[in-house]
Structure formats: C-alpha cells, structure tokens
DNA sequence: TACCTGTGCTAAATCGATTTTGTAAAAATT
DNA sequence: AATTTTTACAAAATCGATTTAGCACAGGTA
C-alpha cells in the first residue's frame, strides 16, 4: 500500500527506521498508511518469528479464591506495565489437572510462569525448571526445587497473632489447620508452637486440630464443632487459613458462641467477610501486593537475558496484624 | 528422526495417516518417536498456519468480583472440554482500558469473545461485531448491537423478591441502585416499580436511591446512611446489586439496625458474605452456571463455521429467590 | 510394449511477520 | 575518470507447523 517492500515497513514500524536509514519521507508515508488502514501486526506471526509470546502464565489453586483475586489484579497491572499479557489457569485442587495445565501452557504459549504450588505439582514444576523456563513460585515452595519464590513470613505472622492473644492473657489457645504437607502450613504450626513455648505455656496436642484437606464441607463443620465442644476450656482459637476461619464463623454461630467474650478468634489471611462479620475478625493480612510485585520482578529478571542472577531468590515478606473485634 | 519427511509426520500426528495412505508400519514408527522424544507442536506455528488460536477471551469488569469468580470457573471448564483455552481480562471499571483490552485480544490472539459489557465499551464491541468476530455478551447487553447475549431475567428476579416482601405485608420498600445506564439496572428498577403498581402500592420517588457509580466508598456509605435516616418509615430495602447490599450491611451495622425486625433486607445477586452474615441475607441468586454454559454454547455455535445461525440469540434465564433471615 | 491407475510418500508453498544479506544508484574519495 | 563508500531500499531466508501438488514405482489394462 505504501509502495515499498514488507521489510521496509517492518523496519519503520519497529522503530528501526533510522538505524536502517529509511528516509523520513518514506517512513512518514508508511506510518500514515499503517495508521489509516488500522494495521495491527499478527500476534502469532510475531510470536513465531521472535520466539516470544509476551505472555505470562499464572497458575493458582482456585480462581475463585480471594487470595487469587487480589493477586491477579496486581499481577495483571504490573505485567501490562511491562508489555506482558497474563493467562490465568486454576488447578481447582486437582493435582492431575495441574500437570496438564503446565504442560499446556508449556507449548511455547507463555514466556514464564507464576505458580502457587499445590501438592502434586512438584514434578511438573521441577520439569519446567530443568528446561530453564522462567518460574517464580508464590505463597509456598518446594525445598527441592531451586527456583525463586515469594511468600509471607508465615512463622513471624503467626507469632504476631499469638503474641497478641497471649498479651491479652489467654493461655488456652486452639490451633486449627489442614493436614496438607505444605511448607507454609508447617511454618504456621511452628509459629504457634514456638510462641507458646517462648511464653512457657504448655503445648497440648489436643488443642491442635488437623482437618482433612478434602472433606465435604458439612463433615468439616461437624469435625470442627466436635473439636470446640471437646475443648470447652479454650479461650481463643487461631485459624491457620481463611477458609478454616470462615468454617469457624459458621460453627461458632451454630453453637451460639459470641466473639470475643465466649471465645476469641484470630485468623491467618484476611477475607472480605472478616471485615464485615460482626464484631470483625482480627487477622494476619498477607502482603499480597508485595508478593505480586516481587514475583513479577523475579520473573522479569529471569526473562531478561542479559541480567546477572539475583542473589535474593527466596523472598519472605512480613504479614500485618489487623486488630478487629474478635480478639 | 523417524527417517521421513516433515509432511508425513504431520499427517500421522494429525490423524490423517489413513487418509494419506501412510503405511501402518511408518505411522507406528512416527508415533513412537514422537512419544519417546516428547514432541509437542509449537503452538504459535500451528496458530499461524491454521489461523486459530483455540483461545477465548473473557472480559469482565472486575477480576476480583464474586460474579466473575463463579463465571470463570464454569467457563474454563466448559471451554477446556471443547479444546479451548481461556484468557481473562478485567477492565477494572475503566472504560478506556476496556477498549484497549479488546483491541489487544483482537490482534488475532483469541478466536472469540465473552464479554460482560460495561458502559463505554459499546463502540469497541460494535467494532468487533462488524468484523464478524464471534462475540457473546453476558450479564448485560447493548440494544444497538446485534450479537447473542445471555443474562438473568432481571425484571422477573426483582418481581420474585418484591412479591415476597409484599406478601410479608411490607408496603414501604426502598430501592437502592446505581445511576449507570445499563439495561440490567433499568430492568431491575422496572421490576420494582411494576411490582408495587401491581399491588396498588404507591411508588415514591424518595424511596429510590440512585448512588453515583464511582464514588469513594466512604461517600457512598454516607449517602446511603442519609437515605435510610431520611426515610425512617421504610420497612424493607431492596438492594439492586450485591455491591450495594454489602455497603448496606455496613451502614445498618453502624446505625445499629437489626435485620429483619428493624428493617428487612433483600439483595439482587448472591455473595459469600450473605450466606454467613447473620441472620443471613435473602437474595435473588443469578444462575451463573447456566449463564456460563449458555454463553459458551452460543459462542461455539458462532465458531462452528458450518452451522446455521441460531434463532435464540437472546437468552434470559430465571433467577432463584433464596430465603434467609433478613427478609 | 505403451499407457493408465493406485500406492506411499516427498517437495514445495503457505501463514505473516522479522532479520540477514544483497544491490542499484548516489556521493565521496583517490 | 575510476574506484570506493554510503545511501536507501528490496530480496530472500527464517520461525515451525499444515496442506497442496507432485513424483517415483508397482501393478493392471489395452
């Protein structure tokens, strides 16, 4: 349309006009034609040629979770700022699907991966790393896999919460967790145990409830209620995830227990509900924005060919204790 | 690696071996080599050649919203079942960004669009439709744009709720909405007005609050509180979106009003919080799964070249009234 | 024997860009 | 004036697949 060769057009549109000594007159003409005809480069062709899709893959456990929701927003914004798209995928708590997803994205679809690892994804992630694909893990990690990760300092977060409960004079504090073998869960338990020991409070096994990861909602509720009834001496309960905390609210409501007088409640990881639910649930808030930004930074660093390997490949960000009415 | 030409490999791997009369012996060898070497076709190359990305674009207002969360899950599942990926994008209530997003996806990135239209996206969507891109709208639509859409029957949904309130003997019922010019909002208002008229209850303008769409959260809360204080005779309030309902909960809590005795509350569009928040908020639930499935069906139908145009291009699904403690 | 028809595969064109190499014409240098 | 250098582009290769056209060879037919 501009009466020149395709290569000439390519040079001009990619800002290499000067470098290739294209006359301003010709360059201007090309730009005008492109503008007028609404030319948009064919993504696939560009991708094929350049070998880059300018797309990142974000793999999370549940796309409907609130952790994901906040994460996705920040990551999308940050990625866009750097000229990248984001493709979201959720494993929906299905290990097998996790593997498939990664493989699917791996078909040269994405330039890099942001993953919140779930049990069962270890092998697939290991595989990616071995292929030197850029990968950053968030929220958890596998000690065996040498790739950058970002997460909240779980141990310290629980400590903050426990210190508050203890400072309020509580000594009989329950701890509710899931029985999944994940670093972050173990760290939270360690925080609980350590906090008690530091204050010379005996740790009682029966004050710790390990709920099965994948039970029916109703079964979990019952199990939780049994736990609370069996430990009527408890003055406070620390829920180690917001999912558990929400179950807790439901159980306490059923039992007619009032927070914070009948029992104090503290939860790890905030949730919309906790802000609104009377009297407001105190929580350890995750620095989600920080996690997202750091993750993108770590990923971009890997994508940037001519960059020195970072030293800080394992980032732990502090959580924030938010005091509300429940504890 | 198999000692044959690329074209032969292509035929075999794409199941055209028989058709192209490739010997079983050769075909088997090719399959084995492919298997052993872990061959995966290069997505971009395939896309470029076939002209299809096998990817759908899902554009929503807010990726962190609960409507989106449920929608995304179903859509992803359904899309996957049909061999498609999904790319999510959110406009984050930013009309300008909406346009950019669509254009971005439009660079031959996606084969079809699923969009929850927001004000300001009309032109861009119109553009897509004119280019004969497959588009399905959800949750709302533009009367001027001739493309399939699916949404809840807003009018009927509100009617269901209003009938319930009226059957309880309430006659002084407030209606809280936003001032956006969107079909679904207008339909909900029409439902409210019609329900009252049908029962010979006078419609009072001052019982209808139109909140400004993009105010600060605090400002909205204040405005809402003023409204409730100024209309102390109200026996019930109908919130036309869950966002408004949540604001309502916060205001009522501040004012110390108890549901349902001090005031009854009903909300359009369910939310996690409404299940848990005592005494449970009665809602009109959106048939999100149905919307998602129908939307995918409508889109697939457009993607399927050799298919007759559907007659039912405008689908309205019924909402479901869920009775909880608040009304 | 000459011609036609299947068989079983390969060569080459193609998708739409980017990038390397090439090449006339103009300008500068010897 | 002859040669070299620079200018300003164009031609062609390339990315990795798919798809169309083609081409030997075997067997059948006239």
XYZ file of C-alpha atoms (C1' of nucleotides) in Angstrom:
714
model
C 0.000 0.000 0.000
C 2.849 2.363 0.671
C 4.673 1.212 -2.426
C 7.583 -0.269 -0.535
C 8.777 -3.729 0.439
C 7.458 -5.519 3.524
C 10.873 -5.380 5.099
C 10.909 -1.622 4.847
C 7.540 -1.449 6.551
C 8.753 -3.735 9.300
C 11.789 -1.571 9.949
C 9.761 1.576 10.205
C 7.009 0.140 12.374
C 9.511 -1.388 14.740
C 11.358 1.840 15.205
C 14.401 0.675 13.309
C 13.840 3.131 10.521
C 16.651 5.446 11.495
C 19.020 2.606 12.021
C 18.224 1.215 8.599
C 18.451 4.673 7.061
C 14.928 4.831 5.763
C 14.133 8.317 4.500
C 11.851 10.320 6.749
C 9.566 10.854 3.827
C 9.113 7.130 3.273
C 8.844 6.442 6.989
C 6.124 9.010 7.388
C 4.205 7.595 4.479
C 4.404 4.110 5.935
C 3.240 5.315 9.313
C 0.329 7.129 7.772
C -0.787 4.153 5.749
C -0.485 1.920 8.809
C -2.492 4.342 10.847
C -5.156 4.890 8.274
C -5.657 1.242 7.485
C -5.649 0.316 11.151
C -2.838 -2.123 10.737
C -2.186 -4.459 13.644
C 0.627 -6.968 13.475
C -0.460 -10.580 13.541
C 0.396 -11.722 17.022
C 1.051 -15.302 16.114
C 3.368 -14.416 13.301
C 5.328 -12.091 15.563
C 5.447 -14.721 18.255
C 6.597 -17.359 15.861
C 9.332 -15.205 14.489
C 10.576 -13.662 17.700
C 10.072 -16.748 19.815
C 8.352 -14.718 22.497
C 4.693 -14.655 23.296
C 4.909 -11.737 25.697
C 2.521 -13.693 27.826
C 2.904 -14.952 31.369
C 1.077 -17.906 32.855
C -0.446 -17.530 36.302
C -1.410 -20.847 37.847
C -3.410 -20.813 41.063
C -5.309 -23.339 43.081
C -8.656 -21.736 42.833
C -9.581 -18.938 40.535
C -12.483 -18.033 42.754
C -10.414 -17.643 45.866
C -9.937 -14.223 47.335
C -6.198 -14.631 47.531
C -6.116 -15.157 43.835
C -8.437 -12.257 43.199
C -6.137 -9.706 44.743
C -3.074 -11.363 43.353
C -4.383 -11.415 39.826
C -5.241 -7.753 39.818
C -1.797 -6.616 40.837
C -0.015 -9.078 38.622
C -2.053 -8.098 35.620
C -1.343 -4.439 36.186
C 2.354 -4.977 36.701
C 2.648 -7.313 33.740
C 0.847 -4.920 31.473
C 3.159 -2.139 32.537
C 5.981 -4.255 31.193
C 4.229 -5.196 27.982
C 3.096 -8.624 29.006
C -0.271 -10.361 28.973
C -1.361 -12.779 31.618
C -3.130 -16.075 31.157
C -4.807 -17.460 34.254
C -5.274 -21.083 34.994
C -6.599 -22.792 38.045
C -5.882 -26.302 39.158
C -9.097 -26.384 41.190
C -7.429 -28.551 43.761
C -6.794 -31.205 41.207
C -3.222 -32.353 41.078
C -3.606 -34.068 37.761
C -5.090 -31.040 36.172
C -2.206 -29.013 37.488
C 0.190 -31.081 35.476
C -1.832 -30.848 32.332
C -2.149 -27.125 32.697
C 1.529 -26.613 32.997
C 2.181 -28.778 30.002
C -0.447 -26.955 28.035
C 0.990 -23.580 28.807
C 4.388 -25.033 28.121
C 3.659 -25.485 24.469
C 5.547 -22.320 23.862
C 2.435 -20.449 24.877
C 3.943 -18.451 27.687
C 7.312 -16.927 28.330
C 7.253 -17.503 32.063
C 5.305 -18.953 34.942
C 3.903 -17.615 38.183
C 2.693 -20.523 40.259
C 1.135 -21.026 43.654
C 2.256 -24.595 44.096
C -0.119 -27.256 45.338
C 0.775 -30.735 46.465
C 1.213 -32.943 43.436
C 2.600 -30.278 41.160
C 6.147 -30.779 42.278
C 7.254 -32.993 39.427
C 5.823 -30.759 36.740
C 7.393 -27.678 38.213
C 10.704 -29.444 38.551
C 10.440 -30.304 34.884
C 9.895 -26.677 33.912
C 12.850 -25.537 35.935
C 15.064 -28.168 34.361
C 14.082 -26.871 30.951
C 15.264 -23.474 32.145
C 11.817 -21.989 31.826
C 11.445 -18.876 33.962
C 9.413 -19.821 37.014
C 8.521 -17.991 40.205
C 6.599 -19.651 42.998
C 4.280 -17.745 45.287
C 2.673 -18.449 48.626
C 4.601 -21.678 49.069
C 7.551 -23.549 47.583
C 9.269 -26.896 47.351
C 12.590 -27.039 49.135
C 13.827 -29.456 46.492
C 13.254 -27.077 43.609
C 15.792 -24.375 43.016
C 13.725 -21.540 41.634
C 12.838 -18.140 43.063
C 9.854 -17.835 45.348
C 7.997 -15.180 47.333
C 5.757 -15.658 50.295
C 4.657 -14.173 53.541
C 6.773 -14.933 56.542
C 4.346 -17.448 57.957
C 6.263 -18.110 61.114
C 6.530 -14.453 62.011
C 2.914 -13.793 61.057
C 1.600 -16.406 63.430
C 3.955 -15.119 66.097
C 2.464 -11.646 65.813
C -1.002 -13.009 66.259
C -0.075 -15.332 69.086
C 1.774 -12.595 70.930
C -1.362 -10.527 70.821
C -3.520 -13.327 72.150
C -1.019 -14.107 74.886
C -0.701 -10.457 75.826
C -4.441 -10.473 76.347
C -3.881 -13.127 78.983
C -5.082 -16.126 77.031
C -3.189 -19.321 77.627
C -5.619 -21.922 76.339
C -5.365 -21.282 72.631
C -6.522 -23.724 69.977
C -4.959 -24.062 66.540
C -6.905 -25.254 63.514
C -5.052 -26.347 60.395
C -5.298 -28.689 57.428
C -3.286 -31.857 57.132
C -1.570 -30.965 53.884
C 2.178 -31.243 53.731
C 2.986 -27.763 52.632
C 5.759 -25.542 53.820
C 3.533 -22.641 54.698
C 1.234 -24.764 56.823
C 4.120 -26.289 58.702
C 5.622 -22.885 59.287
C 2.386 -21.629 60.754
C 2.212 -24.552 63.127
C 5.814 -23.935 64.083
C 4.904 -20.328 64.817
C 2.095 -21.430 67.103
C 4.183 -23.938 68.992
C 7.163 -21.632 69.321
C 5.047 -18.734 70.562
C 3.578 -20.879 73.295
C 6.940 -22.291 74.306
C 8.502 -18.849 74.367
C 5.910 -17.854 76.923
C 6.283 -21.058 78.884
C 2.773 -22.122 78.012
C 2.426 -25.877 77.626
C 1.593 -27.074 74.127
C -1.269 -29.535 74.206
C -1.751 -31.840 71.294
C -5.498 -31.931 71.743
C -5.623 -28.176 71.237
C -4.420 -28.654 67.686
C -6.951 -29.767 65.093
C -5.771 -31.087 61.749
C -8.730 -31.110 59.407
C -8.586 -33.337 56.381
C -7.915 -31.339 53.270
C -10.658 -32.590 51.098
C -13.650 -33.411 53.072
C -17.187 -32.429 52.433
C -17.963 -29.041 53.818
C -20.500 -30.490 56.218
C -18.065 -33.056 57.564
C -15.506 -30.371 58.235
C -18.069 -28.294 60.074
C -19.003 -31.215 62.285
C -15.410 -32.108 62.975
C -14.687 -28.533 63.900
C -17.696 -28.350 66.184
C -16.671 -31.560 67.909
C -13.238 -30.093 68.450
C -14.587 -26.944 70.032
C -17.040 -28.823 72.201
C -14.383 -31.289 73.318
C -12.114 -28.420 74.316
C -14.515 -26.170 76.123
C -11.679 -24.705 78.125
C -10.335 -22.893 75.054
C -10.249 -19.125 75.397
C -9.153 -18.442 71.853
C -8.778 -20.175 68.502
C -6.213 -19.444 65.838
C -7.395 -20.491 62.393
C -4.451 -21.057 60.109
C -6.227 -20.211 56.837
C -9.148 -18.011 55.941
C -11.069 -20.964 54.587
C -10.876 -22.550 58.012
C -11.746 -19.265 59.653
C -14.931 -18.998 57.657
C -15.899 -22.526 58.643
C -15.172 -21.439 62.185
C -17.546 -18.499 61.992
C -20.279 -20.790 60.819
C -19.685 -23.282 63.604
C -19.494 -20.637 66.299
C -22.730 -19.147 65.030
C -24.396 -22.553 65.207
C -23.120 -23.095 68.713
C -24.255 -19.646 69.701
C -20.820 -18.600 70.912
C -20.096 -14.891 70.849
C -16.779 -13.383 69.946
C -14.702 -12.227 71.668
C -16.294 -12.899 75.067
C -17.208 -16.569 74.760
C -14.187 -17.213 72.622
C -11.597 -15.073 70.858
C -10.841 -15.721 67.210
C -7.838 -14.921 65.092
C -7.279 -15.949 61.516
C -4.373 -16.136 59.139
C -5.049 -14.457 55.796
C -7.728 -11.781 55.509
C -11.025 -12.050 53.670
C -13.816 -9.648 52.784
C -16.084 -11.414 55.193
C -13.800 -10.812 58.132
C -14.069 -7.066 57.727
C -17.846 -7.136 57.803
C -18.761 -10.042 60.018
C -19.546 -8.676 63.442
C -17.598 -7.907 65.541
C -14.913 -8.004 62.826
C -12.380 -10.812 62.758
C -8.800 -9.981 63.632
C -6.394 -11.356 61.081
C -2.852 -11.588 59.842
C -3.069 -9.928 56.459
C -0.948 -11.187 53.605
C 1.082 -8.563 51.752
C -0.490 -9.665 48.519
C 0.502 -6.642 46.539
C 4.064 -7.001 47.685
C 4.056 -10.663 46.813
C 2.710 -9.956 43.351
C 5.165 -7.179 42.630
C 8.113 -9.126 43.912
C 7.074 -12.166 41.919
C 6.868 -10.184 38.721
C 10.226 -8.621 39.446
C 11.801 -12.003 39.978
C 10.233 -13.325 36.820
C 11.215 -10.358 34.694
C 14.718 -10.741 35.925
C 14.792 -14.247 34.578
C 13.238 -13.178 31.308
C 15.838 -10.511 30.888
C 18.609 -12.424 29.146
C 21.412 -10.051 29.895
C 20.948 -9.871 33.612
C 23.032 -11.258 36.389
C 21.395 -13.924 38.532
C 19.795 -12.381 41.566
C 21.093 -13.202 44.966
C 17.786 -12.879 46.751
C 15.902 -15.742 45.204
C 13.873 -16.514 48.291
C 11.840 -13.568 49.497
C 9.794 -13.565 52.676
C 7.598 -10.549 53.274
C 6.163 -9.656 56.646
C 2.449 -10.026 57.300
C 0.411 -7.375 59.023
C -1.642 -7.924 62.118
C -5.042 -6.291 61.848
C -6.928 -5.871 65.081
C -10.691 -6.092 64.875
C -13.278 -7.062 67.391
C -12.849 -10.810 67.593
C -9.670 -10.986 69.612
C 14.310 -38.740 13.487
C 11.884 -41.218 12.018
C 13.585 -41.030 8.650
C 10.593 -39.499 6.898
C 9.580 -36.079 5.639
C 8.010 -33.475 7.920
C 4.810 -33.631 5.960
C 4.498 -37.342 6.625
C 4.937 -36.715 10.328
C 2.317 -34.025 10.222
C -0.181 -36.316 8.543
C 0.319 -39.070 11.041
C 0.242 -36.869 14.128
C -2.909 -35.160 12.958
C -4.706 -38.409 12.385
C -4.667 -38.065 8.620
C -2.383 -41.010 8.162
C -5.037 -43.344 6.842
C -6.408 -40.731 4.553
C -2.971 -40.060 3.112
C -2.259 -43.774 2.819
C 0.709 -43.821 5.144
C 1.697 -47.420 5.905
C 0.871 -48.585 9.402
C 4.476 -49.505 9.922
C 5.662 -45.981 9.181
C 2.842 -44.422 11.182
C 3.672 -46.512 14.207
C 7.319 -45.574 13.984
C 6.474 -41.901 13.812
C 4.173 -42.162 16.797
C 6.812 -43.929 18.803
C 9.481 -41.374 18.026
C 7.098 -38.552 18.867
C 6.212 -40.198 22.128
C 9.739 -41.002 23.123
C 11.134 -37.586 22.307
C 8.231 -35.825 23.998
C 7.329 -33.866 20.919
C 4.875 -31.028 21.374
C 3.780 -28.964 18.410
C 4.796 -25.332 18.543
C 1.592 -23.531 19.380
C 2.424 -20.345 17.562
C 3.317 -22.136 14.388
C 0.101 -24.103 14.490
C -1.866 -20.971 15.206
C -0.232 -19.097 12.412
C -0.892 -21.836 9.917
C -4.396 -22.758 10.936
C -5.493 -19.249 11.755
C -6.987 -20.405 15.020
C -5.637 -19.845 18.488
C -8.090 -22.146 20.205
C -8.307 -19.462 22.834
C -11.290 -17.498 24.050
C -11.149 -14.080 25.647
C -13.201 -13.463 28.762
C -13.546 -9.797 29.585
C -15.096 -8.827 32.887
C -15.405 -5.673 34.911
C -13.559 -6.865 37.926
C -11.499 -9.963 38.140
C -11.834 -9.958 41.889
C -15.593 -9.877 41.875
C -17.524 -12.892 43.021
C -19.680 -12.925 39.920
C -16.592 -13.282 37.836
C -15.158 -15.940 40.114
C -18.021 -18.344 39.599
C -18.355 -17.441 35.963
C -14.713 -18.035 35.236
C -14.691 -21.462 36.775
C -17.575 -22.762 34.714
C -16.404 -21.131 31.541
C -12.940 -22.501 31.900
C -14.237 -25.992 32.460
C -16.624 -25.834 29.542
C -14.056 -24.300 27.245
C -11.490 -26.897 28.113
C -13.952 -29.633 27.390
C -14.140 -28.261 23.878
C -10.416 -27.865 23.448
C -10.215 -24.178 24.118
C -8.140 -22.090 26.496
C -9.424 -19.005 28.196
C -7.674 -15.707 28.661
C -9.143 -13.463 31.313
C -9.025 -9.723 31.278
C -10.597 -7.189 33.529
C -11.474 -3.630 32.705
C -11.374 -2.709 36.381
C -14.152 -0.238 35.844
C -12.079 1.675 33.393
C -13.799 2.282 30.116
C -10.643 3.253 28.334
C -8.862 0.150 29.441
C -11.786 -1.873 28.192
C -11.191 -0.653 24.698
C -7.503 -1.338 24.821
C -8.101 -4.798 26.128
C -10.417 -5.701 23.352
C -8.029 -4.383 20.791
C -5.207 -6.264 22.375
C -7.058 -9.528 22.347
C -8.172 -8.697 18.872
C -4.715 -8.987 17.465
C -5.643 -12.435 16.353
C -4.982 -13.603 19.874
C -8.382 -15.093 20.521
C -10.949 -16.836 18.383
C -13.936 -15.440 20.214
C -15.056 -13.139 22.983
C -17.131 -13.492 26.107
C -17.821 -10.052 27.491
C -19.693 -8.574 30.409
C -20.223 -5.175 28.879
C -19.627 -2.025 30.855
C -20.623 1.475 29.879
C -18.084 2.852 27.464
C -17.277 -0.428 25.772
C -20.091 -0.120 23.284
C -18.058 1.202 20.399
C -15.347 -1.398 20.725
C -17.804 -4.212 20.898
C -19.673 -2.860 17.920
C -16.394 -2.850 16.067
C -15.765 -6.495 16.861
C -19.186 -7.499 15.728
C -18.769 -5.601 12.482
C -15.578 -7.521 11.844
C -17.634 -10.681 12.262
C -15.682 -11.743 15.302
C -17.636 -14.207 17.401
C -18.912 -12.325 20.439
C -21.276 -13.260 23.231
C -22.330 -10.760 25.871
C -23.189 -11.765 29.396
C -24.975 -10.104 32.277
C -25.994 -7.148 30.136
C -26.150 -6.069 26.512
C -26.487 -3.117 24.204
C -29.761 -2.981 22.323
C -27.942 -1.424 19.380
C -25.550 -4.314 18.944
C -26.795 -7.372 17.188
C -24.881 -10.155 18.839
C -26.010 -13.007 21.086
C -26.288 -12.403 24.810
C -27.256 -14.258 27.965
C -28.400 -12.801 31.227
C -30.659 -13.330 34.143
C -34.225 -12.184 33.756
C -33.741 -9.108 35.862
C -37.315 -7.970 35.748
C -38.647 -11.310 36.865
C -35.974 -11.694 39.525
C -36.872 -8.437 41.193
C -40.535 -9.349 40.923
C -39.929 -12.555 42.845
C -38.219 -10.670 45.613
C -40.765 -7.885 45.723
C -43.631 -10.322 45.831
C -42.088 -11.934 48.840
C -41.649 -8.620 50.623
C -45.157 -7.544 49.793
C -46.587 -10.898 50.901
C -44.956 -10.226 54.250
C -47.095 -7.143 54.490
C -44.438 -4.556 53.738
C -45.563 -1.587 51.732
C -42.820 0.907 52.422
C -39.991 -0.625 50.474
C -36.841 1.250 49.467
C -34.838 0.540 46.350
C -31.108 1.228 46.116
C -29.420 1.298 42.721
C -26.553 2.869 40.841
C -27.013 5.588 38.276
C -25.394 3.725 35.414
C -27.296 3.466 32.172
C -27.286 -0.256 31.787
C -30.081 -2.481 30.653
C -29.945 -4.779 33.642
C -30.154 -1.917 36.105
C -33.086 -0.386 34.324
C -34.854 -3.729 34.204
C -34.421 -4.157 37.923
C -35.909 -0.752 38.560
C -38.774 -1.588 36.242
C -39.351 -4.765 38.233
C -39.535 -2.793 41.447
C -41.917 -0.212 40.089
C -44.136 -2.740 38.364
C -44.371 -4.960 41.440
C -45.533 -2.032 43.530
C -48.024 -0.875 40.938
C -49.383 -4.390 40.522
C -50.213 -4.384 44.207
C -51.601 -0.879 44.135
C -48.807 0.392 46.328
C -47.819 3.970 45.521
C -44.317 4.381 44.110
C -42.482 7.151 45.912
C -39.506 8.746 44.282
C -37.810 9.433 47.563
C -37.809 5.721 48.315
C -35.481 5.160 45.385
C -31.803 5.949 45.872
C -29.544 6.260 42.873
C -25.980 6.130 44.099
C -23.280 7.546 41.889
C -21.330 4.802 40.232
C -17.862 5.859 41.051
C -17.748 7.470 44.345
C -15.395 6.849 47.163
C -16.532 4.017 49.331
C -16.903 6.329 52.294
C -19.030 8.787 50.352
C -21.341 6.026 49.240
C -21.718 4.807 52.794
C -22.634 8.259 53.962
C -25.085 8.830 51.178
C -26.700 5.505 51.917
C -26.941 6.273 55.598
C -28.524 9.646 54.877
C -31.050 7.911 52.685
C -32.023 5.452 55.367
C -32.207 8.104 58.049
C -34.270 10.373 55.844
C -36.729 7.566 55.162
C -37.177 6.148 58.621
C -40.578 4.835 57.670
C -39.028 2.176 55.430
C -39.833 -1.383 56.436
C -37.632 -3.030 53.878
C -34.846 -2.210 51.448
C -34.143 -3.885 48.146
C -30.511 -3.570 47.086
C -30.186 -3.965 43.357
C -26.605 -5.311 43.335
C -24.537 -7.250 45.812
C -22.005 -4.476 45.996
C -24.730 -2.166 47.201
C -26.010 -4.816 49.561
C -22.637 -5.120 51.223
C -22.480 -1.372 51.656
C -25.930 -1.659 53.149
C -24.835 -4.219 55.707
C -22.071 -1.925 56.796
C -24.378 1.061 57.141
C -27.044 -0.864 59.018
C -24.408 -2.182 61.408
C -23.192 1.359 62.026
C -26.705 2.548 62.655
C -27.365 -0.376 64.952
C -30.370 -1.534 62.971
C -31.196 -5.217 63.243
C -32.468 -7.319 60.386
C -35.194 -8.293 59.860
C -37.036 -6.619 62.773
C -35.807 -3.052 62.473
C -35.626 -3.366 58.732
C -35.879 -6.178 56.203
C -33.206 -6.533 53.556
C -33.208 -8.203 50.183
C -30.436 -8.160 47.632
C -30.060 -8.919 43.973
C -27.139 -11.249 43.225
C -25.788 -13.538 45.923
C -22.419 -13.277 47.640
C -20.452 -15.431 50.078
C -20.961 -12.855 52.738
C -24.724 -13.026 52.522
C -24.725 -16.686 53.455
C -22.697 -16.107 56.571
C -23.628 -12.655 57.750
C -26.212 -13.045 60.492
C -29.112 -13.523 60.136
C -28.352 -14.463 56.526
C -29.301 -12.114 53.714
C -32.114 -13.184 51.407
C -31.159 -12.799 47.782
C -32.049 -13.342 44.175
C -29.359 -15.726 43.009
C -28.015 -15.474 39.497
C -27.945 -18.703 37.504
C -24.261 -18.202 36.890
C -23.557 -21.704 35.757
C -26.398 -21.550 33.306
C -25.214 -18.216 32.018
C -21.713 -19.535 31.513
C -22.818 -22.684 29.766
C -25.247 -20.897 27.528
C -22.647 -18.292 26.670
C -20.129 -20.925 25.668
C -22.767 -22.682 23.614
C -23.660 -19.506 21.803
C -20.017 -18.746 21.172
C -19.175 -22.231 19.955
C -22.052 -22.022 17.614
C -20.544 -18.952 16.049
C -17.120 -20.552 15.894
C -18.529 -23.545 14.145
C -18.393 -22.457 10.526
C -20.835 -24.929 9.137
C -23.674 -24.195 11.473
C -26.929 -22.494 10.877
C -27.490 -19.221 12.686
C -29.305 -19.792 15.932
C -32.725 -18.366 16.397
C -32.444 -17.840 20.116
C -29.768 -15.210 20.211
C -31.095 -13.508 23.301
C -31.357 -15.794 26.281
C -32.868 -14.798 29.602
C -32.518 -17.269 32.421
C -34.629 -17.147 35.560
C -33.091 -16.158 38.866
C -33.711 -18.024 42.078
C -35.082 -16.469 45.225
C -33.196 -17.670 48.284
C -34.873 -17.027 51.592
C -32.608 -16.359 54.533
C -33.119 -14.496 57.746
C -33.035 -10.886 56.576
C -36.460 -10.674 54.959
C 5.077 -52.643 -25.458
C 2.723 -48.449 -24.292
C -0.491 -46.365 -21.239
C -3.165 -45.758 -17.145
C -4.107 -46.163 -12.119
C -3.131 -46.609 -7.355
C 0.127 -46.522 -3.691
C 3.110 -44.180 -0.480
C 5.472 -40.899 0.251
C 8.220 -36.154 -0.542
C 8.881 -31.357 -2.228
C 7.328 -27.012 -2.025
C 4.018 -23.393 -0.970
C 1.902 -21.143 2.741
C 0.578 -18.497 7.154
C 2.605 -13.068 8.481
C 5.782 -11.304 10.444
C 11.400 -10.289 11.356
C 16.137 -10.201 10.080
C 20.103 -11.020 7.246
C 22.032 -10.397 3.019
C 22.203 -8.173 -1.394
C 22.247 -4.428 -4.717
C 21.412 -0.480 -7.638
C 22.217 4.436 -7.500
C 24.257 8.467 -5.465
C 28.002 10.559 -3.137
C 32.649 10.755 -1.737
C 37.371 9.740 -2.393
C 41.592 8.851 -4.939
C 37.593 9.322 -14.587
C 37.858 5.284 -11.848
C 37.078 3.403 -7.543
C 35.290 3.146 -3.127
C 31.872 4.190 0.158
C 27.433 5.370 1.604
C 22.540 5.580 0.994
C 18.118 3.566 0.712
C 15.904 0.230 -0.028
C 14.493 -4.795 -1.813
C 15.071 -9.841 -1.966
C 15.246 -13.814 0.369
C 15.763 -16.697 4.453
C 13.597 -17.838 8.615
C 10.365 -19.249 12.552
C 7.513 -24.451 12.781
C 3.924 -26.102 11.562
C -0.040 -27.558 7.626
C -1.545 -28.546 3.100
C -1.398 -28.943 -1.852
C 0.790 -30.554 -5.647
C 3.940 -33.785 -7.478
C 6.607 -37.915 -8.331
C 8.575 -42.413 -8.465
C 7.228 -47.181 -8.578
C 4.182 -51.217 -8.695
C 0.570 -53.373 -10.767
C -3.205 -53.565 -14.087
C -5.073 -52.751 -18.776
C -5.165 -52.060 -23.925
